[in-house]
Short mmCIF file of C-alpha atoms and ligand atoms in Angstrom, two decimals:
data_model
loop_
_atom_site.label_atom_id
_atom_site.label_comp_id
_atom_site.label_asym_id
_atom_site.label_seq_id
_atom_site.Cartn_x
_atom_site.Cartn_y
_atom_site.Cartn_z
CA MET A 16 8.64 -0.11 -4.22
CA HIS A 17 7.72 3.28 -5.64
CA ARG A 18 5.58 5.21 -3.21
CA SER A 19 2.48 6.72 -4.66
CA VAL A 20 -0.43 8.70 -3.28
CA SER A 21 -2.79 5.77 -3.81
CA LEU A 22 -0.91 3.34 -1.54
CA PRO A 23 -2.38 2.73 1.91
CA ILE A 24 -0.99 3.96 5.20
CA GLY A 25 0.44 0.97 7.11
CA MET A 26 -0.02 0.67 10.86
CA PHE A 27 0.70 -1.98 13.46
CA ASP A 28 0.29 -2.77 17.12
CA SER A 29 0.69 -5.88 19.24
CA GLY A 30 -3.08 -6.31 19.11
CA VAL A 31 -6.22 -4.27 18.70
CA GLY A 32 -5.04 -1.30 20.80
CA GLY A 33 -3.70 0.57 17.78
CA LEU A 34 -7.22 0.67 16.38
CA THR A 35 -7.78 3.64 18.70
CA VAL A 36 -5.21 5.44 16.53
CA LEU A 37 -6.71 4.07 13.32
CA LYS A 38 -10.05 5.58 14.32
CA ALA A 39 -8.52 9.04 14.79
CA LEU A 40 -6.64 8.68 11.50
CA ARG A 41 -9.77 7.74 9.61
CA ASP A 42 -11.68 10.67 11.12
CA ARG A 43 -8.93 13.07 10.09
CA LEU A 44 -8.02 11.55 6.71
CA PRO A 45 -11.19 9.83 5.43
CA CYS A 46 -9.89 9.45 1.87
CA GLU A 47 -6.86 7.36 2.86
CA ASP A 48 -6.76 3.57 2.65
CA ILE A 49 -5.35 1.94 5.78
CA LEU A 50 -3.68 -1.45 6.19
CA TYR A 51 -3.51 -2.46 9.87
CA LEU A 52 -1.58 -5.35 11.36
CA GLY A 53 -2.29 -6.67 14.87
CA ASP A 54 0.44 -9.03 16.04
CA THR A 55 -1.96 -10.84 18.37
CA ALA A 56 0.05 -14.09 18.38
CA ARG A 57 2.87 -12.32 20.22
CA LEU A 58 0.93 -9.91 22.42
CA PRO A 59 1.78 -8.48 24.90
CA TYR A 60 4.80 -6.50 23.73
CA GLY A 61 4.89 -4.44 26.92
CA THR A 62 6.46 -7.10 29.14
CA LYS A 63 9.18 -8.08 26.64
CA SER A 64 12.76 -6.87 26.25
CA PRO A 65 13.59 -3.94 23.94
CA GLU A 66 15.50 -6.34 21.64
CA THR A 67 12.51 -8.65 21.25
CA VAL A 68 10.07 -5.78 20.69
CA SER A 69 12.39 -4.24 18.06
CA ARG A 70 12.62 -7.57 16.25
CA TYR A 71 8.84 -8.01 16.30
CA ALA A 72 8.33 -4.41 15.13
CA VAL A 73 10.70 -4.84 12.17
CA GLN A 74 8.96 -8.08 11.18
CA ALA A 75 5.44 -6.61 11.47
CA SER A 76 6.48 -3.55 9.47
CA GLY A 77 8.18 -5.77 6.88
CA LYS A 78 4.87 -7.48 6.20
CA LEU A 79 3.20 -4.10 5.63
CA VAL A 80 6.08 -2.79 3.49
CA ASP A 81 5.94 -5.94 1.33
CA ARG A 82 2.27 -5.25 0.63
CA GLY A 83 3.13 -1.65 -0.31
CA VAL A 84 2.50 1.25 2.07
CA LYS A 85 3.42 4.93 1.71
CA LEU A 86 3.97 5.63 5.42
CA LEU A 87 4.24 3.53 8.59
CA VAL A 88 2.47 4.41 11.84
CA VAL A 89 3.81 2.57 14.88
CA ALA A 90 0.45 2.49 16.68
CA CYS A 91 2.04 1.02 19.79
CA ASN A 92 3.79 3.04 22.49
CA THR A 93 5.99 0.12 23.50
CA ALA A 94 7.34 -0.32 19.97
CA SER A 95 7.54 3.47 19.48
CA SER A 96 9.67 3.67 22.64
CA VAL A 97 12.29 1.17 21.56
CA ALA A 98 12.08 0.42 17.84
CA LEU A 99 11.88 3.67 15.85
CA ASP A 100 15.61 3.72 15.04
CA ALA A 101 15.58 0.05 13.97
CA LEU A 102 12.53 0.65 11.77
CA ARG A 103 14.00 3.72 10.09
CA ALA A 104 17.22 1.79 9.45
CA ALA A 105 15.33 -1.22 8.05
CA TYR A 106 12.96 0.80 5.81
CA PRO A 107 14.81 4.03 4.96
CA ALA A 108 12.52 4.93 2.06
CA ILE A 109 9.37 5.03 4.18
CA PRO A 110 8.47 7.71 6.71
CA VAL A 111 7.92 6.18 10.16
CA ILE A 112 5.74 7.92 12.75
CA GLY A 113 5.55 6.75 16.37
CA VAL A 114 2.97 7.65 19.00
CA VAL A 115 5.14 8.73 21.94
CA GLU A 116 6.14 12.19 20.67
CA PRO A 117 2.55 13.06 19.70
CA GLY A 118 1.36 11.87 23.15
CA ALA A 119 4.01 14.01 24.83
CA GLN A 120 2.90 17.01 22.78
CA ALA A 121 -0.72 16.47 23.83
CA SER A 122 0.24 16.28 27.51
CA CYS A 123 2.39 19.41 27.40
CA ALA A 124 -0.50 21.30 25.82
CA ALA A 125 -3.02 19.98 28.37
CA SER A 126 -1.06 20.37 31.62
CA ARG A 127 -1.26 23.72 33.38
CA THR A 128 1.17 22.94 36.20
CA GLY A 129 3.69 20.80 34.33
CA SER A 130 3.12 17.92 36.72
CA ILE A 131 2.26 15.01 34.43
CA ALA A 132 1.54 11.34 35.17
CA VAL A 133 2.10 8.72 32.49
CA ILE A 134 0.59 5.24 32.57
CA ALA A 135 1.87 2.71 30.07
CA THR A 136 3.32 -0.79 29.75
CA GLU A 137 6.30 -1.87 31.83
CA SER A 138 8.62 -1.55 28.86
CA THR A 139 7.55 2.00 27.96
CA ILE A 140 7.91 3.16 31.58
CA ARG A 141 11.24 1.35 32.08
CA GLY A 142 12.73 3.06 29.02
CA ASN A 143 11.62 6.55 30.22
CA ALA A 144 10.40 7.31 26.69
CA TYR A 145 7.66 9.72 27.78
CA GLN A 146 9.87 11.42 30.35
CA LYS A 147 12.43 12.15 27.62
CA ALA A 148 9.84 13.29 25.06
CA ILE A 149 8.06 15.55 27.57
CA HIS A 150 11.31 17.06 28.87
CA ALA A 151 12.38 17.83 25.30
CA LEU A 152 9.28 20.03 25.01
CA ARG A 153 8.95 21.25 28.59
CA PRO A 154 12.23 20.86 30.49
CA GLU A 155 10.76 21.98 33.85
CA ALA A 156 7.98 19.37 33.78
CA HIS A 157 7.69 16.85 36.60
CA VAL A 158 6.90 13.45 35.07
CA LEU A 159 5.72 10.47 37.05
CA GLY A 160 5.53 7.10 35.28
CA ARG A 161 3.51 4.08 36.39
CA PRO A 162 3.21 0.73 34.60
CA CYS A 163 -0.36 -0.63 34.35
CA PRO A 164 0.18 -3.94 32.52
CA LEU A 165 -3.16 -5.49 33.49
CA PHE A 166 -5.04 -2.89 31.44
CA VAL A 167 -3.81 -4.58 28.22
CA PRO A 168 -5.47 -7.99 28.71
CA LEU A 169 -8.58 -6.29 30.12
CA ALA A 170 -8.90 -4.24 26.93
CA GLU A 171 -8.18 -7.25 24.69
CA GLU A 172 -10.88 -9.15 26.59
CA GLY A 173 -13.35 -6.30 26.16
CA TRP A 174 -13.69 -5.80 29.93
CA LEU A 175 -13.85 -2.04 29.91
CA ASP A 176 -15.92 -0.96 32.90
CA GLY A 177 -17.56 -2.10 36.12
CA ALA A 178 -16.39 -2.65 39.67
CA LEU A 179 -13.60 -5.09 38.81
CA VAL A 180 -11.97 -2.81 36.23
CA GLU A 181 -12.33 0.25 38.48
CA GLY A 182 -10.83 -1.73 41.37
CA ILE A 183 -7.74 -2.51 39.30
CA ALA A 184 -7.57 1.08 38.07
CA ALA A 185 -7.82 2.35 41.66
CA ARG A 186 -5.01 0.05 42.78
CA TYR A 187 -2.76 1.51 40.06
CA LEU A 188 -3.89 5.13 40.24
CA ASP A 189 -4.85 5.94 43.84
CA PRO A 190 -1.19 6.21 44.88
CA ILE A 191 -0.89 9.05 42.36
CA PHE A 192 -4.25 10.79 42.59
CA ALA A 193 -6.04 9.95 45.83
CA GLY A 194 -5.58 9.37 49.51
CA GLU A 195 -2.68 10.07 51.86
CA VAL A 196 -0.01 8.34 49.77
CA ALA A 197 -0.71 10.66 46.83
CA GLY A 198 0.54 13.73 48.70
CA PRO A 199 -1.13 17.14 48.97
CA ALA A 200 -3.79 17.83 46.33
CA GLU A 201 -1.95 20.85 44.92
CA GLU A 202 1.15 18.76 44.23
CA ARG A 203 -0.64 15.96 42.36
CA PRO A 204 -0.39 15.73 38.57
CA ASP A 205 -3.03 17.72 36.67
CA CYS A 206 -2.67 15.59 33.54
CA LEU A 207 -2.71 11.83 32.92
CA VAL A 208 -1.24 10.43 29.70
CA LEU A 209 -2.73 7.16 28.50
CA GLY A 210 0.66 6.01 27.16
CA CYS A 211 -0.52 2.72 25.71
CA THR A 212 -2.87 2.53 22.75
CA HIS A 213 -5.00 -0.06 24.56
CA PHE A 214 -5.80 2.28 27.44
CA PRO A 215 -8.26 4.76 25.82
CA LEU A 216 -10.82 1.95 25.81
CA LEU A 217 -10.70 2.00 29.61
CA ALA A 218 -10.99 5.80 29.76
CA GLY A 219 -14.44 5.71 31.43
CA ALA A 220 -13.28 3.50 34.30
CA ILE A 221 -10.05 5.49 34.66
CA ARG A 222 -12.03 8.76 34.74
CA ASN A 223 -14.23 7.41 37.54
CA VAL A 224 -11.10 6.73 39.58
CA ILE A 225 -9.14 9.94 38.98
CA GLY A 226 -12.11 12.32 39.13
CA PRO A 227 -13.18 15.10 36.79
CA GLU A 228 -10.35 17.61 37.39
CA VAL A 229 -7.39 15.76 35.87
CA ALA A 230 -6.89 16.24 32.10
CA MET A 231 -6.66 12.88 30.34
CA VAL A 232 -4.83 12.69 27.01
CA ASP A 233 -3.72 10.02 24.54
CA SER A 234 -1.73 9.98 21.31
CA ALA A 235 -4.46 9.25 18.80
CA GLU A 236 -5.44 12.70 17.60
CA THR A 237 -1.97 14.23 17.72
CA THR A 238 -0.60 11.22 15.84
CA ALA A 239 -3.27 11.65 13.14
CA ARG A 240 -2.20 15.28 12.80
CA ALA A 241 1.47 14.27 12.54
CA VAL A 242 0.60 11.77 9.80
CA GLU A 243 -1.35 14.40 7.88
CA ALA A 244 1.55 16.85 8.15
CA GLU A 245 4.13 14.28 6.99
CA LEU A 246 2.04 13.10 4.03
CA GLY A 247 1.45 16.74 3.11
CA ARG A 248 5.20 17.47 3.25
CA GLN A 249 5.91 14.51 0.98
CA GLY A 250 3.10 15.31 -1.47
CA LEU A 251 1.44 11.99 -0.62
CA LEU A 252 -1.90 13.16 0.79
CA ARG A 253 -4.89 11.62 -0.90
CA THR A 254 -7.56 14.21 -1.52
CA ALA A 255 -9.74 12.36 -4.03
CA PRO A 256 -13.35 12.26 -2.94
CA GLY A 257 -14.79 9.00 -1.68
CA CYS A 258 -14.22 6.81 1.29
CA GLY A 259 -10.89 5.20 2.09
CA THR A 260 -10.95 1.53 3.05
CA SER A 261 -9.54 -0.21 6.12
CA ARG A 262 -8.11 -3.72 5.83
CA PHE A 263 -6.70 -5.85 8.60
CA LEU A 264 -3.98 -8.46 9.06
CA THR A 265 -3.58 -10.51 12.21
CA THR A 266 -1.09 -13.13 13.31
CA ASP A 267 -3.65 -15.17 15.27
CA ASP A 268 -7.36 -16.02 15.48
CA VAL A 269 -9.22 -13.99 12.83
CA SER A 270 -12.64 -14.14 14.45
CA ARG A 271 -11.30 -12.99 17.80
CA PHE A 272 -9.56 -10.05 16.10
CA ALA A 273 -12.77 -9.13 14.27
CA ARG A 274 -14.84 -9.35 17.45
CA THR A 275 -12.55 -7.35 19.76
CA GLY A 276 -11.52 -4.99 16.98
CA SER A 277 -15.16 -4.10 16.36
CA LEU A 278 -15.40 -3.05 19.99
CA PHE A 279 -12.36 -0.80 19.68
CA LEU A 280 -13.46 0.77 16.43
CA GLY A 281 -17.09 1.17 17.37
CA MET A 282 -18.08 -0.42 14.07
CA THR A 283 -18.24 -3.93 12.74
CA ILE A 284 -15.14 -5.56 11.33
CA GLY A 285 -16.25 -8.59 9.33
CA VAL A 286 -14.13 -11.76 9.37
CA ASP A 287 -13.77 -11.29 5.61
CA ASP A 288 -11.98 -7.97 6.23
CA VAL A 289 -9.28 -9.74 8.29
CA GLU A 290 -6.47 -11.88 6.87
CA LEU A 291 -4.34 -14.31 8.88
CA VAL A 292 -0.62 -13.79 8.25
CA ASP A 293 2.61 -15.32 9.52
CA LEU A 294 5.60 -13.12 10.29
N1 DGL B 7 -0.74 -1.20 22.72
C1 DGL B 7 0.63 -1.28 23.03
C2 DGL B 7 1.21 0.02 23.53
O1 DGL B 7 0.73 1.06 23.12
C3 DGL B 7 1.20 -2.48 23.69
C4 DGL B 7 0.39 -3.34 24.59
C5 DGL B 7 1.15 -4.62 24.83
O2 DGL B 7 1.24 -5.41 23.90
O3 DGL B 7 1.69 -4.79 25.95
O4 DGL B 7 2.15 0.04 24.27
#
C-alpha cells in the first residue's frame, strides 16, 4: 500500500501497556491518527520464547499493515528485544521503531555514575537487550537486569499502588537498592529503567520503594521523539491543524480493554472505540 501522510501510525503491545507510549506520542504529535493493537488474548509475551514472541509480533503488525499504517511502533520491550529483524524483513516498506533503544538513550542521559538497573520481563532480561543497547552508547556502563514479571498482571488488573503492590516491588527491588544485600550505597545504581511498557503505571509504588534519589526513566518520551524524527526524515509528518484520532483493536474482551486502557491513558476509551480482531 502506498504510504501517505494521512495514514495512521500503527502500534502494538501484548496488552494495554503500550498505551503509556501512545500517550507520549499523542502529546508530542497531536495531529497524527493512531491505530493501536493490544494482543490481550495472548498476553503475557514476557514469559514466552523469542520464536513465539516474534511470530505474535509479525501477526499483530500484519493486522495493522493490512489496515494501512505509515510507520510501526513496537510499543512492547519484549517484542522490541526479539522481533525487530523479523518485522523489518516481513514489512520492508514500513519503518519500524522499537522501544529498547530509546529507553537505553534515556537511561544513559539520566545516569551520572553509569551504574544502571533495568527491570523488565523475563524475556527482555534473558536476551540482554538493554545491556547491549546501553553498552552501544556507553561502553563503560555497569548494567544490572532484573525480571519483574508480576508487575504485568498487576498493571493489567489496575492494581497500581498500596501495601500489596509495594510489598511485591520491595521483594524485587530491595536486593538492588536497599539493605545489606544491595551493597554499599555509593555502588548502587543511580538510575532505574522501567524496561516494560506496563511498568510506568506502577511508578508511584516503585518510587516509594527505591526512594527519591534514583532517577527513573522509561521509553515513552524518547520513543515519541524517535517517531517524530523518522516521520520527519520520510516527509510523512502530519502538520495539519486539528486533533488526531486514536482507534483501538484488541484480540480479546473489548470492555475489559476499554476499562483498563482508560486507566492507562488517563482518559475514557469507549467500547465503541475498540474493535475485536482475530490474528
Ligand atoms: N508490555 C510488554 C513489554 O514492554 C510486555 C508485557 C508482557 O506481555 O509480558 O515488555
